Coordinates of C-alpha atoms and ligand atoms in Angstrom, one line a residue:
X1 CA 42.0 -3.3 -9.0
X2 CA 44.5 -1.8 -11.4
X3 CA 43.5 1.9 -12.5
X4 CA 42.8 -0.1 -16.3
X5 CA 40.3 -1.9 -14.2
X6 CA 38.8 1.1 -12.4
X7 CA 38.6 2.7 -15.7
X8 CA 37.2 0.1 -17.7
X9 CA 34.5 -0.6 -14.5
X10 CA 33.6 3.1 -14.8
X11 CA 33.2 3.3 -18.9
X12 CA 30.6 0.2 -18.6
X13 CA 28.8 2.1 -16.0
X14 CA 29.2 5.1 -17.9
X15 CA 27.5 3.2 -21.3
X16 CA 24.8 2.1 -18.8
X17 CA 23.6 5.2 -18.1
X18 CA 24.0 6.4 -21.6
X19 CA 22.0 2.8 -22.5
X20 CA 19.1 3.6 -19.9
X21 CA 18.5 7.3 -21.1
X22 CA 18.2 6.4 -24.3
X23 CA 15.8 4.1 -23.1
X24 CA 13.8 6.2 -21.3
X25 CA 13.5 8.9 -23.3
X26 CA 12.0 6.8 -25.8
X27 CA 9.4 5.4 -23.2
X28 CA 9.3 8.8 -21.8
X29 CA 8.2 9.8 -25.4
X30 CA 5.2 8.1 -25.1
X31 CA 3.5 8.7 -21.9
X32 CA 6.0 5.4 -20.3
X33 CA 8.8 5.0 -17.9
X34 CA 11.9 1.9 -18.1
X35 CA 12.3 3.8 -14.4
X36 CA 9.1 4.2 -12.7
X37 CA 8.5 0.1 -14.0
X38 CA 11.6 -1.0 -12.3
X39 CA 11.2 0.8 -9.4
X40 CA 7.7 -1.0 -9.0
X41 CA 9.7 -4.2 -9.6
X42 CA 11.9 -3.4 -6.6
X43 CA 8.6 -2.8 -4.2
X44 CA 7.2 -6.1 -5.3
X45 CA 9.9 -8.5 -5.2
X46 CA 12.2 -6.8 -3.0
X47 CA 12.2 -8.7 0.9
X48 CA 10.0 -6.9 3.3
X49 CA 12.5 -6.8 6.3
X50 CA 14.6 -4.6 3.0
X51 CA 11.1 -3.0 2.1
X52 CA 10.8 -2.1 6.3
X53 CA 14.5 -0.8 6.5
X54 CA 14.1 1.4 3.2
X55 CA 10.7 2.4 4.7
X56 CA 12.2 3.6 8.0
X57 CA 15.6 5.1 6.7
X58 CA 14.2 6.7 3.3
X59 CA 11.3 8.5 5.3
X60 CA 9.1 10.5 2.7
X61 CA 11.9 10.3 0.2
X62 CA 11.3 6.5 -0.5
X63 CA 10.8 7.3 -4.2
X64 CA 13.4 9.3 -5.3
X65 CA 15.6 6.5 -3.7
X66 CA 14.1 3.9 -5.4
X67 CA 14.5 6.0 -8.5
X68 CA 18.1 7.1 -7.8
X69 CA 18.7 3.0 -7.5
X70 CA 16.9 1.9 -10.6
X71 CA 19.9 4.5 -12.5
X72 CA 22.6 3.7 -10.5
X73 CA 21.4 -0.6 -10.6
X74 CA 21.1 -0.2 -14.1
X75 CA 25.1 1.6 -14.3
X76 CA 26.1 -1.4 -11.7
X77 CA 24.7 -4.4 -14.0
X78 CA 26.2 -3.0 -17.0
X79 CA 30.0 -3.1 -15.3
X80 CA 28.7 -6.7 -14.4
X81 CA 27.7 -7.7 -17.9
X82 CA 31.0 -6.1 -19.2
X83 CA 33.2 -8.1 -17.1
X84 CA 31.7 -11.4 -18.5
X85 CA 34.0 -13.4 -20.3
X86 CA 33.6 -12.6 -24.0
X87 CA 31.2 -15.7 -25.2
X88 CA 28.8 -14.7 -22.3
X89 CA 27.9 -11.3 -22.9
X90 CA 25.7 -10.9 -25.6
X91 CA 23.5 -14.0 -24.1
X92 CA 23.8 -11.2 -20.8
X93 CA 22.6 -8.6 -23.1
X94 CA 19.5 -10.1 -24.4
X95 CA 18.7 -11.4 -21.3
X96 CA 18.8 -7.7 -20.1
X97 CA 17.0 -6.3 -23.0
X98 CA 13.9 -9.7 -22.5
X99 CA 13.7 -8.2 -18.8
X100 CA 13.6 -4.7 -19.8
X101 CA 10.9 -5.6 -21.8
X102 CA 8.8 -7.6 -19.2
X103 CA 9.5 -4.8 -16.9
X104 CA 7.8 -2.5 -19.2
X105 CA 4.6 -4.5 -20.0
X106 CA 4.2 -5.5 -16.1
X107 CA 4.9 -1.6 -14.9
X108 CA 2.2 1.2 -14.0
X109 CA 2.4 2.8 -16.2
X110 CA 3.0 -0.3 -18.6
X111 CA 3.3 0.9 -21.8
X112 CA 4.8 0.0 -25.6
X113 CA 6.8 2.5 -25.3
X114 CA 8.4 1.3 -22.6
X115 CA 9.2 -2.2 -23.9
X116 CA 10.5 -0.2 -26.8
X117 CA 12.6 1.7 -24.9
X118 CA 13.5 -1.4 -23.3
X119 CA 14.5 -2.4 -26.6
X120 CA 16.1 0.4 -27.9
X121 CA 18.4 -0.2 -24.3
X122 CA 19.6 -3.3 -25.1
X123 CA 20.6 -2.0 -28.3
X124 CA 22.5 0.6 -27.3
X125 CA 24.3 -1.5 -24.5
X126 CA 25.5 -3.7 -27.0
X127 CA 26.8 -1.2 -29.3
X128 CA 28.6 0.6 -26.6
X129 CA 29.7 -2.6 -25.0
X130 CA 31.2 -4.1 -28.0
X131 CA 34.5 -2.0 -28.0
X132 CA 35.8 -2.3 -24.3
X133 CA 36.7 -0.5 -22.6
X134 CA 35.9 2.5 -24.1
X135 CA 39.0 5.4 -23.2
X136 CA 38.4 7.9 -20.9
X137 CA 37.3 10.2 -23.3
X138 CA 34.5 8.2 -24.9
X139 CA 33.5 7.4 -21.2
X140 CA 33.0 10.8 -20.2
X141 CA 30.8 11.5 -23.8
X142 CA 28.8 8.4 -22.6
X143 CA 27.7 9.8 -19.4
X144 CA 27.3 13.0 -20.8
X145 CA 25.1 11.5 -23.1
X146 CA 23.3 9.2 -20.4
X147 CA 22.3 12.2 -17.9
X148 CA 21.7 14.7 -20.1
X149 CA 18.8 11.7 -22.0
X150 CA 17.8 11.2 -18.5
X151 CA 17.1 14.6 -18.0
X152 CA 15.2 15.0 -21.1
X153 CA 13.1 11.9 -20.4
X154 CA 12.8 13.3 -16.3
X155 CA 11.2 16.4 -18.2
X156 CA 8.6 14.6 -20.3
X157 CA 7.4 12.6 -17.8
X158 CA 7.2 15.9 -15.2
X159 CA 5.1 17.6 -18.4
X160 CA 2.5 14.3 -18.5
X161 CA 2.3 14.5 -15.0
X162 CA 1.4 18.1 -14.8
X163 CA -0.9 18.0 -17.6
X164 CA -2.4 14.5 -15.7
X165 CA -2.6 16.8 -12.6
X166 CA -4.4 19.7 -14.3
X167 CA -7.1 17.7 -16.1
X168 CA -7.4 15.7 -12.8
X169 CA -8.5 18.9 -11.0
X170 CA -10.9 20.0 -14.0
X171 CA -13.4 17.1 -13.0
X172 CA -13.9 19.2 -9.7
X173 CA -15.3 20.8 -7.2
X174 CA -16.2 17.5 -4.9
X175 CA -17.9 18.7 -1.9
X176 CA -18.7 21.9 -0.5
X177 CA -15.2 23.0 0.0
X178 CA -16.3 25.3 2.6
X179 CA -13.7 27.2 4.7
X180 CA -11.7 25.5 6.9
X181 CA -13.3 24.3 9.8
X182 CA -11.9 25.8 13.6
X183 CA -11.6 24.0 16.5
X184 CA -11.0 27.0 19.3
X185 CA -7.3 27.0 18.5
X186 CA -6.7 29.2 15.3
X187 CA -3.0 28.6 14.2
X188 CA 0.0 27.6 16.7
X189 CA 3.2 28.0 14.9
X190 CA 4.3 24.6 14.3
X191 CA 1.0 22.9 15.1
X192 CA -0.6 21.0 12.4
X193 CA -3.6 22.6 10.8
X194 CA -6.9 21.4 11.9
X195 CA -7.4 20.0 8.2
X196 CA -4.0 18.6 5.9
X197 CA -3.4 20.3 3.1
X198 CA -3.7 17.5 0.1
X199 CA -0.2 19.3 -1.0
X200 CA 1.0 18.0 2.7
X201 CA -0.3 15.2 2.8
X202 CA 1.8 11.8 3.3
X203 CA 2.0 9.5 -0.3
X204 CA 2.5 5.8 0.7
X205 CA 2.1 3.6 -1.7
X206 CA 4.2 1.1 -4.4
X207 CA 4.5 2.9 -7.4
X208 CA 7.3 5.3 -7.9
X209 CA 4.7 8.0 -9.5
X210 CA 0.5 7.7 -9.7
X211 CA -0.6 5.8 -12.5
X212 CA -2.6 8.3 -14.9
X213 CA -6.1 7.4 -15.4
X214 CA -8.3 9.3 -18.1
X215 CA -11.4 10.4 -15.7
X216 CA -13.9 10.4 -18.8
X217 CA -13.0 7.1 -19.8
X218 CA -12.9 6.0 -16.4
X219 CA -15.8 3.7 -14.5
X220 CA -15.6 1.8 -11.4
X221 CA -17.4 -1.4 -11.2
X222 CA -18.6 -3.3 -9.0
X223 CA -18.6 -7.1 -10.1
X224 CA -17.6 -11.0 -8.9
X225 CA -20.5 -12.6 -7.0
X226 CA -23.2 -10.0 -6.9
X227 CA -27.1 -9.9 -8.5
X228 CA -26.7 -6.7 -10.0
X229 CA -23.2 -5.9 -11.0
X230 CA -22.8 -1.9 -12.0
X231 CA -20.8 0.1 -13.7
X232 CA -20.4 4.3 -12.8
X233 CA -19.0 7.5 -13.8
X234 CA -17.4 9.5 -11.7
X235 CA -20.3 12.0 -12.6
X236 CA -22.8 9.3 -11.0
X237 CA -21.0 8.9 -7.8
X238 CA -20.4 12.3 -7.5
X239 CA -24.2 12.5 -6.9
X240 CA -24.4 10.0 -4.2
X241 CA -21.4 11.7 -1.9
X242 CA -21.2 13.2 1.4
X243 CA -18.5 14.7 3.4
X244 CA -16.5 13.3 6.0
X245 CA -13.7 14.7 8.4
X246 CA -11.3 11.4 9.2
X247 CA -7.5 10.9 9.9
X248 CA -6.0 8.9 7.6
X249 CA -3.1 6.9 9.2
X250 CA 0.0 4.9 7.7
X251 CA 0.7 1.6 9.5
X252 CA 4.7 2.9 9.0
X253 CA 4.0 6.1 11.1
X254 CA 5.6 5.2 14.3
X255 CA 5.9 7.5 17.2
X256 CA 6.1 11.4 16.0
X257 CA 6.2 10.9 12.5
X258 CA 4.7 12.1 9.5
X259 CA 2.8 9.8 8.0
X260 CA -0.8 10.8 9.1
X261 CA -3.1 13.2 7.7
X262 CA -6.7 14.8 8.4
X263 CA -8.8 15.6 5.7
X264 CA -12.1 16.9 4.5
X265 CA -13.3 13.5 2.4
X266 CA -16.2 13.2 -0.1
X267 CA -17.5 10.3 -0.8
X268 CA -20.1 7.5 -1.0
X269 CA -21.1 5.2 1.5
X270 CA -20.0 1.8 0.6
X271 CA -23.7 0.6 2.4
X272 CA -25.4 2.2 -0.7
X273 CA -23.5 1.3 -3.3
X274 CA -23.3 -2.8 -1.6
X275 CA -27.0 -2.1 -1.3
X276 CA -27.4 -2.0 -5.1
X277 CA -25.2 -4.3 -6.2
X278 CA -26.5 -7.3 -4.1
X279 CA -23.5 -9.3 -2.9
X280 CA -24.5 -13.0 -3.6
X281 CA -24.8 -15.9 -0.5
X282 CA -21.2 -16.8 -0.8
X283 CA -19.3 -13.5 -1.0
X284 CA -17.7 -12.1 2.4
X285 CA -14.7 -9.8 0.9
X286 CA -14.9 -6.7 -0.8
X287 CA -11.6 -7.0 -2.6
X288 CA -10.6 -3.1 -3.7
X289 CA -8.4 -3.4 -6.7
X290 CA -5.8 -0.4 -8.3
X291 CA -6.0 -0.1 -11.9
X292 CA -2.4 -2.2 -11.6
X293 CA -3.3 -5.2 -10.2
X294 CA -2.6 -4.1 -6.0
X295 CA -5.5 -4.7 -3.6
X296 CA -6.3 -4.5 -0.5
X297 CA -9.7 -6.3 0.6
X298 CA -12.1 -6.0 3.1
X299 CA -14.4 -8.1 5.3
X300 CA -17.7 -7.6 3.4
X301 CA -20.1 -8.3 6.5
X302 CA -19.7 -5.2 8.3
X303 CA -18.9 -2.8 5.9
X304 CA -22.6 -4.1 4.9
X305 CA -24.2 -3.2 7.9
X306 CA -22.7 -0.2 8.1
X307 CA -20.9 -1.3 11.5
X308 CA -17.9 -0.4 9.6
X309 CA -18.5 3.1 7.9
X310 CA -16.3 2.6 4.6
X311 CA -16.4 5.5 1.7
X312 CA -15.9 5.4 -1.9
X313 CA -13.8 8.6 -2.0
X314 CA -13.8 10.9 -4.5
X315 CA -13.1 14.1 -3.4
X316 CA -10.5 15.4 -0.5
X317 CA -11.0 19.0 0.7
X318 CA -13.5 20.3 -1.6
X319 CA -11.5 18.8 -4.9
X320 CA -10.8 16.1 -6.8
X321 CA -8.6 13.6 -5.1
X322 CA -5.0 14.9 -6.4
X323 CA -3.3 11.8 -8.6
X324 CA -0.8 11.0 -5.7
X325 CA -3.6 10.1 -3.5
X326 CA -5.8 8.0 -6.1
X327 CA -7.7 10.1 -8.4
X328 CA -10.2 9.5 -9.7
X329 CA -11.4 7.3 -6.7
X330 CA -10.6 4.7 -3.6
X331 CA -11.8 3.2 -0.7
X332 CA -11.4 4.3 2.8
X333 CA -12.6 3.0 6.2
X334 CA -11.7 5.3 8.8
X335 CA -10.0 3.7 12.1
X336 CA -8.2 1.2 9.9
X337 CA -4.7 1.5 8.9
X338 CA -4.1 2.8 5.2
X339 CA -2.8 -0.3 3.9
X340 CA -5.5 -2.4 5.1
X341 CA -8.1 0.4 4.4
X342 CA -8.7 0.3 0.7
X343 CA -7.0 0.6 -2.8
X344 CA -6.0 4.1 -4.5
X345 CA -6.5 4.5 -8.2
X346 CA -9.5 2.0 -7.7
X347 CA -10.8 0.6 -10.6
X348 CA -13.1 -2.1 -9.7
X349 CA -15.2 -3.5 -6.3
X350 CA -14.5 -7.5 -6.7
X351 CA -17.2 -9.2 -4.4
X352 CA -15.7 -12.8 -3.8
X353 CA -15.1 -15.3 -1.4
X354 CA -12.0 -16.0 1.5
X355 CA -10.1 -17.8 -1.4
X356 CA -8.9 -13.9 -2.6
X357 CA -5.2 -13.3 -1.2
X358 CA -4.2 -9.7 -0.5
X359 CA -1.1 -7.9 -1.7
X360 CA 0.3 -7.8 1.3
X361 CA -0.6 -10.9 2.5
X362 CA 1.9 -12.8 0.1
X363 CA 4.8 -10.4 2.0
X364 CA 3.9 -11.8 5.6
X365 CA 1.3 -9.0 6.7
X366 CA -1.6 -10.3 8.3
X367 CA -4.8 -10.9 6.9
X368 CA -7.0 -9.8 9.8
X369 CA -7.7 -5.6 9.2
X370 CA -5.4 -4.0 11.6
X371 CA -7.3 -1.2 12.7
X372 CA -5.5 2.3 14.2
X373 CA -3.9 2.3 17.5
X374 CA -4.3 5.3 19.3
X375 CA -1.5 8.0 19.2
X376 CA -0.6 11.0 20.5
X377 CA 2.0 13.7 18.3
X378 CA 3.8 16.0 19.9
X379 CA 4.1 19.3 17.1
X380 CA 5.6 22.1 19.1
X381 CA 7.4 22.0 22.4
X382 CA 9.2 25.9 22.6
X383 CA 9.2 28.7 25.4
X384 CA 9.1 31.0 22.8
X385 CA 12.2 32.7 24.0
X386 CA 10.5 34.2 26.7
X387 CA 13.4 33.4 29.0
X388 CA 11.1 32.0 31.4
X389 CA 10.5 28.6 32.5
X390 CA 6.9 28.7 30.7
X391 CA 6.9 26.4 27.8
X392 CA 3.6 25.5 25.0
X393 CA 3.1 21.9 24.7
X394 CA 1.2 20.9 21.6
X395 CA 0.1 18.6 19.3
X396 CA -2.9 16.5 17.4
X397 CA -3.7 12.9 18.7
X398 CA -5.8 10.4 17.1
X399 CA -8.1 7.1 18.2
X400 CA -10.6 6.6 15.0
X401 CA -13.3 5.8 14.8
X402 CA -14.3 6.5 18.4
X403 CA -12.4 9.6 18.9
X404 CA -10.5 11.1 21.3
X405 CA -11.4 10.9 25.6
X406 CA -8.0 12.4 26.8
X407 CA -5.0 13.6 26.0
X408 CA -2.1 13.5 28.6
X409 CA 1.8 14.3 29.2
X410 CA 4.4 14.2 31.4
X411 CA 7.8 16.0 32.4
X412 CA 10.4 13.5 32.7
X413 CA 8.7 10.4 33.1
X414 CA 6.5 11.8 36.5
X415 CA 2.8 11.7 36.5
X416 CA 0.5 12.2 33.7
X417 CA -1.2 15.8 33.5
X418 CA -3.9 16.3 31.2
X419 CA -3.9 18.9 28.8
X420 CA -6.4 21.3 27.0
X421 CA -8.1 19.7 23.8
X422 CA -9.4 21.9 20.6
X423 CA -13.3 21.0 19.7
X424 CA -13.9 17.8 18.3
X425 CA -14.4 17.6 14.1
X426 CA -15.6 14.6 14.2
X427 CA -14.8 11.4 16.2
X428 CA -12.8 9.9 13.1
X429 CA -10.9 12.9 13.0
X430 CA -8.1 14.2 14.6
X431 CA -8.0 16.3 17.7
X432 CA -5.8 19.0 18.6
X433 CA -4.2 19.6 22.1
X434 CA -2.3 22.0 24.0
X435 CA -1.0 23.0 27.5
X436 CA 1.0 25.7 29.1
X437 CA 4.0 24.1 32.0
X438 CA 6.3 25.9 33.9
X439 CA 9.8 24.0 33.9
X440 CA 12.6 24.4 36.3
X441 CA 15.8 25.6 34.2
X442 CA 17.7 22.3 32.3
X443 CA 16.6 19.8 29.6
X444 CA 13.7 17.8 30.0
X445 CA 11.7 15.2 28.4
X446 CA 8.1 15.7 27.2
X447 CA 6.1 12.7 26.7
X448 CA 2.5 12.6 25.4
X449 CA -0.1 9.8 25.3
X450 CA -3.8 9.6 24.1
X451 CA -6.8 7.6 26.0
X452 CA -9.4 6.8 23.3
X453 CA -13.1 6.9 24.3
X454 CA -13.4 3.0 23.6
X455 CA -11.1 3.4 26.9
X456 CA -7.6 2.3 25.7
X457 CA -4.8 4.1 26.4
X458 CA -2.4 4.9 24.5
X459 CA 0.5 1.8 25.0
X460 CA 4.1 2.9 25.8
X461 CA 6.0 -0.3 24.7
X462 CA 7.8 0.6 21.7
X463 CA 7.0 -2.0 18.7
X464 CA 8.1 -1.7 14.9
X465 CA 5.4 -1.0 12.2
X466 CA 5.8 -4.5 10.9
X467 CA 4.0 -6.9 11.7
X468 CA 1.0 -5.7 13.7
X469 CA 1.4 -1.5 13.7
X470 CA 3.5 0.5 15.8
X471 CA 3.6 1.2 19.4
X472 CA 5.4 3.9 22.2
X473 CA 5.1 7.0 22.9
X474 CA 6.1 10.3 21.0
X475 CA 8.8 11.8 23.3
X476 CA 10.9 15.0 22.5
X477 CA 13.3 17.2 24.5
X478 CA 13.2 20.9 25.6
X479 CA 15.8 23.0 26.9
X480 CA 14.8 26.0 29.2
Ligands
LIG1 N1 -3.3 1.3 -5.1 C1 -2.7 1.4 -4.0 N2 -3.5 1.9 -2.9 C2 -2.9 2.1 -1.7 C3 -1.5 1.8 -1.5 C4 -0.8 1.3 -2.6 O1 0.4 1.1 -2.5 N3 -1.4 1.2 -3.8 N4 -1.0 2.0 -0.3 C5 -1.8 2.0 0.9 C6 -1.2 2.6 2.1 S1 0.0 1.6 2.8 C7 -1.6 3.8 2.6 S2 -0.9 4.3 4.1 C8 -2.5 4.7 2.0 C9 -1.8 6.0 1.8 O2 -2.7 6.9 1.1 P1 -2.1 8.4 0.8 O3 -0.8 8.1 -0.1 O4 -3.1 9.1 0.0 O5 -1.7 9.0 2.1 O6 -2.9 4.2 0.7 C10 -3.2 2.8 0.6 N5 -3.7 2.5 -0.7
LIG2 MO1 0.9 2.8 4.6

């Protein structure tokens, strides 16, 4: 490509940019994102072997990449539409500005705003794109102009998030919030804390940022093919709650990874509140659906019976569930997987029938629940510079709902030696563990592995998340 080429390339990108902040501030404005809809575009529609890739390379940056995409997609089409032949650009341009526009009205935080600032885009795109290329100068002025409107708009939406976030926490306390349990262990540098810290817990989910629901306009109902459908107030499940200790665990947390938690829930049994509403003959899902259209449903049979204890959560460590993980409310079944264990931002219980398709579903995910497969975590393997051979094993290891029997390891893949475990929370919860062993000078491998008390041990074969959860053991390496 001549250096014309390069430049002209550049100056479309550059009037991208400038085209997309413009748009966003003006969405931004108004409580909306061009960004934030986009990036939920991408989760939807984008492959899931791409999705499982982005999933496994992006770790717990996945949104800020699929922000940082959305800008530099947006810069990437713009060279496109520029270096259409003449006659098919402004057809390229509308067509941009109609998508920008659906994008807005189908996002999270779907908004007028945001089709206006889809609008006001596709203005600006074809103004700046109607003298090309622009010269270096006006190039540089553009992008100038593009991140410095981006930044504004970043700003604003930070400022409705924080205010989001502070009214959020004023619906509080939910539950007892009473200090932090013990388990015999106190703190281990490097071992996870009996309870997660909501700020440290793991955010999976498809949005790029939590929608914002007003809590005193908010009511969860509970409708579809029931005798009594209701309709409550945070304020009237708030009444009904108890507190629960549980691990909550991603089906993309494969061996040693981050994305499990254990928290202090609050919340009301979903065998009162089906109680109540009286599911009618022909209903066997309870279909838990986000105020944006994602669910995730549920057998209804033995959530019924209580043989699965589900939760409508409200609270998470003694406050208000923070936006990131659902405020005001969602539903949790400890022991299964996250995304088969109940929608965040929840704003209705649909009782229906098998004819109800999952989110998931439609991407290849099963439809039976996939319940948690035991796992052991290794947190801190160190000989804490003694000089000596002694080294502290330790970790936290989960098998909910039944709990934890065992927890094991072994030195460089010879026999298993069982290890020291904290006290037990609660059976749903997870369970800390630690050992001293003595290792001969060199590096060596640590393996751990969990036996749960239905009796299954922890399986070694490695497996991806996708499509049934992931399997193999957490292994790391010390050096005495
Ligand atoms: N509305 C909604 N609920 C959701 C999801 C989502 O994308 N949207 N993701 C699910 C998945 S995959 C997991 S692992 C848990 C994660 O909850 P957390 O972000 O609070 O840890 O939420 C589940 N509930
Ligand atoms: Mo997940």
């Amino acid at each position: 490509m001549s250096v014309n080429g390069k430049g002209r390339v550049l100056g479309a990108a550059a009037v991208g940019l400038g085209a997309l902040g413009a748009g966003e501030l003006i969405a931004a404005a108004r409580g909306g994102s061009l960004i934030d809809g986009a990036g939920r575009l991408l989760a939807d529609t984008v492959p899931v072997p791409v999705v499982e890739a982005a999933v496994a390379s992006a770790g717990e940056h996945d949104k800020e990449m699929a922000r940082l995409g959305v800008v530099l997609g947006s810069a990437a089409a713009t060279a496109g539409i520029a270096a259409l032949p003449e006659r098919l650009r402004q057809p390229a341009i509308a067509a941009f500005g109609a998508g920008a526009v659906a994008t807005a009205l189908r996002g999270t935080n779907r908004s007028v705003a945001s089709a206006l600032g889809g609008l006001a885009a596709a203005g600006v795109l074809r103004a700046g794109l109607r003298r090309t290329p622009p010269g270096l100068g006006a190039s540089l002025l553009w992008a100038a102009a593009g991140t410095g409107l981006l930044a504004a708009a970043e700003t604003l939406v930070r400022r409705d998030d924080r205010l989001h976030r502070e009214r959020s926490r004023r619906v509080g306390p939910m539950g007892s919030g009473v200090p932090t349990p013990e388990d015999g262990f106190g703190t281990e540098p490097g071992l996870a804390p009996l309870i997660t810290p909501a700020g440290k817990f793991y955010v999976a989910d498809v949005n790029s940022r939590p929608p914002r629901i007003d809590p005193d306009h908010w009511r969860l109902s509970i409708r579809g093919q029931v005798a009594h459908p209701l309709r409550l107030s945070l304020r009237d499940l708030a009444e009904q709650a108890v507190e629960f200790d549980a691990v909550m665990v991603c089906v993309h947390n494969t061996a040693g990874s981050g994305r499990a938690g254990n928290a202090r829930w609050f919340g009301v049994p979903l065998t009162s509140l089906l109680e109540h509403a009286m599911p009618e003959q022909g209903a066997t899902r309870l279909v838990t659906r986000a105020v944006d259209g994602y669910t995730i449903s549920l057998p209804l049979e033995p959530l019924r019976t209580g043989e699965w204890p589900g939760y409508l959560v409200i609270g998470m460590n003694g406050e208000p569930l923070p936006p990131e993980h659902g405020f005001p409310a969602r539903v949790f079944v400890p022991g299964i997987y996250g995304q088969y264990s109940g929608a965040k931002w929840l704003a209705e219980l649909e009782l229906s029938d098998d004819s109800h398709v999952d989110y998931w579903w439609k991407r290849g995910w099963p439809s039976e629940t996939l319940w948690v497969r035991p796992q052991a975590r290794i947190d801190v393997a160190s000989t804490g510079g003694s000089g000596s051979g002694k080294c502290t094993i330790a970790g936290v290891a989960w098998a909910p709902p039944q709990g934890v029997a065992a927890v094991e390891i072994r030195i460089d893949e010879t026999d298993w030696l069982p290890v020291e475990l904290g006290a037990e929370l609660a059976p749903a919860a997870w369970r800390r563990w630690r050992t001293v062993v003595d290792l001969p000078p060199g590096a060596h491998t640590v393996q751990a592995r969990v036996t749960g008390r239905s009796g299954e041990v922890q399986d070694g074969a490695v497996r991806p998340p996708f499509p049934q959860g992931p399997g193999g053991f957490h292994a790391v390496t010390v050096t005495v």
